[in-house]
Coordinates of C-alpha atoms and ligand atoms in Angstrom, one line a residue:
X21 CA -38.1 39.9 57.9
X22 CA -37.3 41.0 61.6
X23 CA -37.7 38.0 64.1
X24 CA -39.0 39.4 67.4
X25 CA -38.9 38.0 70.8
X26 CA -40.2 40.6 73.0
X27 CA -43.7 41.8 73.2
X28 CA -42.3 45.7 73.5
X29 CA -40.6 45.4 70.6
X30 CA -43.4 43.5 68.7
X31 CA -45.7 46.7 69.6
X32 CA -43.1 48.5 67.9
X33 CA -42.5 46.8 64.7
X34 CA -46.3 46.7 64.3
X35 CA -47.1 50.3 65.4
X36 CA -44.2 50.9 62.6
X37 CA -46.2 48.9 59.8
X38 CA -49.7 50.7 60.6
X39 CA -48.0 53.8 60.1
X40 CA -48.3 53.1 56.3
X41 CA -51.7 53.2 56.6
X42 CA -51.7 50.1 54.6
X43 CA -53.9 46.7 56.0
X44 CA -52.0 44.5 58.6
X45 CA -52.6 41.3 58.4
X46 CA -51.7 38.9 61.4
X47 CA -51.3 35.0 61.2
X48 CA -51.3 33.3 64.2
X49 CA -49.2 30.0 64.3
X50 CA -48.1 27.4 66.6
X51 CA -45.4 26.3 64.5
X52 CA -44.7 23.5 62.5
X53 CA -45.7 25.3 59.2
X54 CA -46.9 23.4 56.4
X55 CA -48.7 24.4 53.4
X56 CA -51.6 24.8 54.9
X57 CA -49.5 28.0 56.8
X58 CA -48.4 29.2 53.5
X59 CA -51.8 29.5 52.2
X60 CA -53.3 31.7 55.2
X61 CA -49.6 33.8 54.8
X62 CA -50.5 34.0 50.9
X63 CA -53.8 35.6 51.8
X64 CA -52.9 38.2 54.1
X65 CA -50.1 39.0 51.5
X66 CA -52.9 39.5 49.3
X67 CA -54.7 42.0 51.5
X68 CA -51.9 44.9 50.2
X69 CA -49.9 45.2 53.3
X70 CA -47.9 44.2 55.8
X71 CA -48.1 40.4 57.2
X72 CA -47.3 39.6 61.0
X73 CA -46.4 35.7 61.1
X74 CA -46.5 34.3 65.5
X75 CA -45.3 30.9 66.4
X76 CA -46.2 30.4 69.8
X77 CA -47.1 26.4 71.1
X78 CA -49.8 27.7 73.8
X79 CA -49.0 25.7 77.1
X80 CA -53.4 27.1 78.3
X81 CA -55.1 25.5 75.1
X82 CA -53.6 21.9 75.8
X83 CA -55.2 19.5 77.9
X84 CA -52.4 16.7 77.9
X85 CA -49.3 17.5 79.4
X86 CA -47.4 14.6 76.8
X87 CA -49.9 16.2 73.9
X88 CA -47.9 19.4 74.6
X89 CA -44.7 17.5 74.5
X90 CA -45.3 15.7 71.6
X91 CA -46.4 18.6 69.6
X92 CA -43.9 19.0 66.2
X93 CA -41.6 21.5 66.7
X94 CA -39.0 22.9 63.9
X95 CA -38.2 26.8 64.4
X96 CA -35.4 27.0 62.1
X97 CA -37.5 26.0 59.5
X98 CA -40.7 27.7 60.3
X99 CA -38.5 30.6 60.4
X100 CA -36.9 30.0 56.8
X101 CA -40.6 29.1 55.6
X102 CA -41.9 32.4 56.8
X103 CA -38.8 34.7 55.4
X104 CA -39.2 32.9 51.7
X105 CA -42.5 34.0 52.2
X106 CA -41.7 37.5 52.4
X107 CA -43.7 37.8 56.2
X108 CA -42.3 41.4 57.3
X109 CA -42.4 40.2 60.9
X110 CA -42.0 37.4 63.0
X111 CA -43.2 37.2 66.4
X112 CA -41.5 34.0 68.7
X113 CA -42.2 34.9 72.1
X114 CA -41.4 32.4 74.8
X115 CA -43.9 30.9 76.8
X116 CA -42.8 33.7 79.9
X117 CA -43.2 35.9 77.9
X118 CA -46.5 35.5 77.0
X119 CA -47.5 34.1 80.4
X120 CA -45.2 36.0 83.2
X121 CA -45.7 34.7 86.8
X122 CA -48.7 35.9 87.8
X123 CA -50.5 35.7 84.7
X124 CA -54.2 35.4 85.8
X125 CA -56.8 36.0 82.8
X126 CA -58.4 34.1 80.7
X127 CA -61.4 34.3 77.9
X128 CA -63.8 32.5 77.8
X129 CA -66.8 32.6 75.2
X130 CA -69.2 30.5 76.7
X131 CA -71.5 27.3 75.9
X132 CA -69.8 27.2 72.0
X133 CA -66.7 26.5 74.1
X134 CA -67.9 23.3 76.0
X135 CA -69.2 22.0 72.7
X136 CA -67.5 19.1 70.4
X137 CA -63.6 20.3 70.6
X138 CA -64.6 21.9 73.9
X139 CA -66.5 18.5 75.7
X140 CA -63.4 16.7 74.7
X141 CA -61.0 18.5 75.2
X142 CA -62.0 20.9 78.3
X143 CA -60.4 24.6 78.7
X144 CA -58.9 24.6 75.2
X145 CA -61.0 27.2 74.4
X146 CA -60.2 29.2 77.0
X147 CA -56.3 28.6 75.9
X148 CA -57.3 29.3 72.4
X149 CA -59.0 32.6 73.2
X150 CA -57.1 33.8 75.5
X151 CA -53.8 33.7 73.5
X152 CA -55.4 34.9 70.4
X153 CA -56.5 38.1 72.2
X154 CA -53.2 38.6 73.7
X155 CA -51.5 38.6 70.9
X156 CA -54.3 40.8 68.8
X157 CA -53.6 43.4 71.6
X158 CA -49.8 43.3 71.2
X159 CA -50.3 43.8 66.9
X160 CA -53.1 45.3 66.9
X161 CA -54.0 43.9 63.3
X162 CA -56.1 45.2 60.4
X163 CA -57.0 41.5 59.5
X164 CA -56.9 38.5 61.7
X165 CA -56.3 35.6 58.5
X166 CA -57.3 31.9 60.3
X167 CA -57.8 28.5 58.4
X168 CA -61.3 26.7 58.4
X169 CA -60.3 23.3 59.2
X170 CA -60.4 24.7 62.6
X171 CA -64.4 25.2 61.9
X172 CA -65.2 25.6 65.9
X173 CA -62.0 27.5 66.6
X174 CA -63.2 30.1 63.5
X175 CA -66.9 30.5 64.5
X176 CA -65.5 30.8 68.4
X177 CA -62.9 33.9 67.6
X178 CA -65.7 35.5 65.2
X179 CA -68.0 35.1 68.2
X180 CA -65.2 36.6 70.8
X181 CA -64.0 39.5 68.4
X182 CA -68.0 40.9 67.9
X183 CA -69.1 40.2 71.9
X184 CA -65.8 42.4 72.3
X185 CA -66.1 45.1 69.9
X186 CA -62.5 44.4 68.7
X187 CA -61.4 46.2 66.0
X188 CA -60.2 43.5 63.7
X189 CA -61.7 41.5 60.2
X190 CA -61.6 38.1 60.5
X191 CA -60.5 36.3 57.1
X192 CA -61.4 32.6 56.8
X193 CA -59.0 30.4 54.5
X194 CA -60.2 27.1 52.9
X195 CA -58.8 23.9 54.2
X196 CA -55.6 22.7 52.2
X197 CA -55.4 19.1 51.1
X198 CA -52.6 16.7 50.2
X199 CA -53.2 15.2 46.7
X200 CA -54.6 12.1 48.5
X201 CA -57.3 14.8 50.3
X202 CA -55.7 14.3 53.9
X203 CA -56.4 18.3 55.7
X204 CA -52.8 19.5 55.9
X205 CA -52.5 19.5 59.8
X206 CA -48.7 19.5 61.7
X207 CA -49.9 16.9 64.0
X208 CA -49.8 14.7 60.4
X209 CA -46.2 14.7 61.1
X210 CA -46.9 12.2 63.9
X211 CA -48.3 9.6 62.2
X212 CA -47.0 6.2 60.6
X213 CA -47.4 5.0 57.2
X214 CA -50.7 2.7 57.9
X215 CA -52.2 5.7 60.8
X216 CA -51.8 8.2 57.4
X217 CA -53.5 5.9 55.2
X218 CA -55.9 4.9 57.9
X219 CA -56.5 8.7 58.6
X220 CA -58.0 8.9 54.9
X221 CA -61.6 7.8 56.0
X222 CA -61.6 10.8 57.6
X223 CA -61.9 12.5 54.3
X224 CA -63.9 9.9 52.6
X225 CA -66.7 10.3 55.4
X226 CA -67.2 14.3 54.5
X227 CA -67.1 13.4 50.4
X228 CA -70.0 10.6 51.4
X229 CA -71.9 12.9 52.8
X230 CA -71.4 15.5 50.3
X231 CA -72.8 12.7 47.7
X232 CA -75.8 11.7 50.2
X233 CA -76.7 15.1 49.8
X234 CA -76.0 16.7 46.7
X235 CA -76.6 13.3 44.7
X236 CA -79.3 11.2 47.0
X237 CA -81.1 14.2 48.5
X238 CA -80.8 12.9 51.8
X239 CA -80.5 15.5 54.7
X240 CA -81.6 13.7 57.8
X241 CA -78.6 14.5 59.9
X242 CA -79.1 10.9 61.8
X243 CA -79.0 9.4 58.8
X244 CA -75.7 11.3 57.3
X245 CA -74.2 10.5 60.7
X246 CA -74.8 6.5 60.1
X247 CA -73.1 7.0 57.2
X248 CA -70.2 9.3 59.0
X249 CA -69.8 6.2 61.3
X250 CA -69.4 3.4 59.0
X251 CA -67.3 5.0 56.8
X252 CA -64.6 5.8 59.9
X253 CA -65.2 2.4 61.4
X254 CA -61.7 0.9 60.4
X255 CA -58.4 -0.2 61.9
X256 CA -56.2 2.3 63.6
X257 CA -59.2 4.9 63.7
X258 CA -61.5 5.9 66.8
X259 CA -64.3 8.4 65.9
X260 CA -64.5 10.9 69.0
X261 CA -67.7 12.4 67.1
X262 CA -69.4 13.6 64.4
X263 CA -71.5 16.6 64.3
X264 CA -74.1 18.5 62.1
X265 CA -74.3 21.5 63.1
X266 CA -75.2 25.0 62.5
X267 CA -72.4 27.3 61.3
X268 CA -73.1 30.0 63.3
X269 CA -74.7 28.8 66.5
X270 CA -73.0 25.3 66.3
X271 CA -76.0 23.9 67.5
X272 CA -76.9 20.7 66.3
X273 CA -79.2 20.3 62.9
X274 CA -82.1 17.7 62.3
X275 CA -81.1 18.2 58.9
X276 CA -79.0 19.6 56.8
X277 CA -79.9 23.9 55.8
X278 CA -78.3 23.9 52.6
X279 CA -75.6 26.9 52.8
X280 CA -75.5 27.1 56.5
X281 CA -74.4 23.7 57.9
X282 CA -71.0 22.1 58.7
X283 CA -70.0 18.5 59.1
X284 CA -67.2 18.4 62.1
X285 CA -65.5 15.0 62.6
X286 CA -63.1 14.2 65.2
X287 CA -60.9 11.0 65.3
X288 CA -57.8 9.8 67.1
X289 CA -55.8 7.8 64.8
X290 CA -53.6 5.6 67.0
X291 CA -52.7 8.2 69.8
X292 CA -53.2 11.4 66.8
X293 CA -56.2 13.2 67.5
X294 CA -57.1 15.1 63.4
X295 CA -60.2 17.0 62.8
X296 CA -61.8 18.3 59.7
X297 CA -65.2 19.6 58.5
X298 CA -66.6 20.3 55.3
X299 CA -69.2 23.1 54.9
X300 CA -72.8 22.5 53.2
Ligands
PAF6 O1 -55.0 27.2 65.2 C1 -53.9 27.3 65.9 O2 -52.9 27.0 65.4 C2 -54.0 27.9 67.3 O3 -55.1 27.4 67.9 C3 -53.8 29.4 67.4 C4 -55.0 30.1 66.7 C5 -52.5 29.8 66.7 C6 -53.8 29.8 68.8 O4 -52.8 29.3 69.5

């Protein structure tokens, strides 16, 4: 595995890898790899190529100056984790790097950023978007491979890569779960014992709703949300919100389209903000 600093010498390595004619798959990171990590780096292994790993905490897509700071941070690890898992490249740019004095552009894909993530969160779309389609142009990948806890994130990039005519498949990789059913997320790292076993209504709101559904019939959205909001209604736990919304326009639903809908939740537990979704 080469570990790459530079952007020149990123272009290289990946301009090297295409030359096989074989897929290149690209796996964009902030760090702080967990499982979760392995799983999207297992599926672009399994596209038959080449895999490009970045770790890159992007200053533009936080909104919190101590959320920044407090982000988990272990590169020697991350970098162990990503050579036992035989990633050909590495890409660890530093933030001037990636943002030189100067740096004026950003992306922004419209009213699905202001949304949900976007109303509470403001401009971390724009972050989001904009790093993404730097770092597409500097590896110029066959496959971009994202997880779909980040549901808004996912339908957000889809939505940039089409309006843009970029030359890139996106690959969507199913949430991973501890045993317990907490989403693997690195911000996990930052909670206590109680926050962590708090954080599991989180989790037991989207299997409710799955049962309201699949068992009970019920797809009045106001009514699944009730059931969101009781179920996360519990010490150490703020809902921020609950949404159900249409998977591809993420506008809200009156009721649930079986096939087409997914569940967002958002919720700070004690100063942790975790999301997760589960599609229907
Ligand atoms: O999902 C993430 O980890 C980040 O938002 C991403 C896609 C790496 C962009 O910084």
């Amino acid at each position: 595995m080469e570990l790459i600093q530079q952007i020149g010498k990123m272009r290289a390595k990946a301009r090297a890898l295409q030359s096989t004619g074989k897929p290149l798959a690209f796996v964009p990171t902030m760090g702080a790899l967990h499982k979760g990590h392995l799983r999207l780096i297992e599926r672009a292994k399994g596209l038959g190529g080449s895999v490009v790993v970045s770790s890159f905490v992007n200053p533009m897509q936080f909104t919190n100056e101590q959320d920044l700071k407090n982000y988990p941070r272990d590169p020697a690890k991350d970098e162990k984790a990503c050579r036992d898992a035989g990633v050909d490249a590495y890409f660890v740019p530093s933030v001037e790097e990636i943002y030189p004095q100067g740096f004026l552009t950003s992306v922004n894909v419209g009213y699905l950023s202001t949304k949900y993530e976007g109303a509470s969160r403001p401009g971390h779309f724009r972050g989001v978007c904009t790093v993404v389609l730097k770092l597409l142009n500097i590896v110029r990948p066959t496959h971009l491979v994202l997880g779909l806890k980040d549901a808004q994130q996912f339908t957000i990039i889809q939505h940039m890569l089409d309006d843009l005519s970029m030359d890139v498949e996106l690959v969507g990789v199913p949430t991973v779960r501890d045993a317990d059913g907490l989403a693997l997320s690195s911000r996990n790292a930052l909670l206590t014992k109680d926050q962590r076993a708090a954080a599991l209504c989180i989790q037991r709101a989207l299997k409710r709703v799955h049962f309201l559904v699949k068992k009970q019939g019920i797809l009045h959205s106001g009514e699944l949300l009730q059931a969101i909001r009781s179920a996360t209604n519990t010490e150490h736990v703020t809902l921020d919100y609950a949404a159900i919304v249409n998977r591809t326009t993420l506008e809200p639903l009156d009721h649930v389209m079986r096939g087409g809908t997914y569940i967002l939740i958002a919720a700070k537990v004690g100063d942790v903000r975790l999301i997760d979704n589960t599609r229907i």
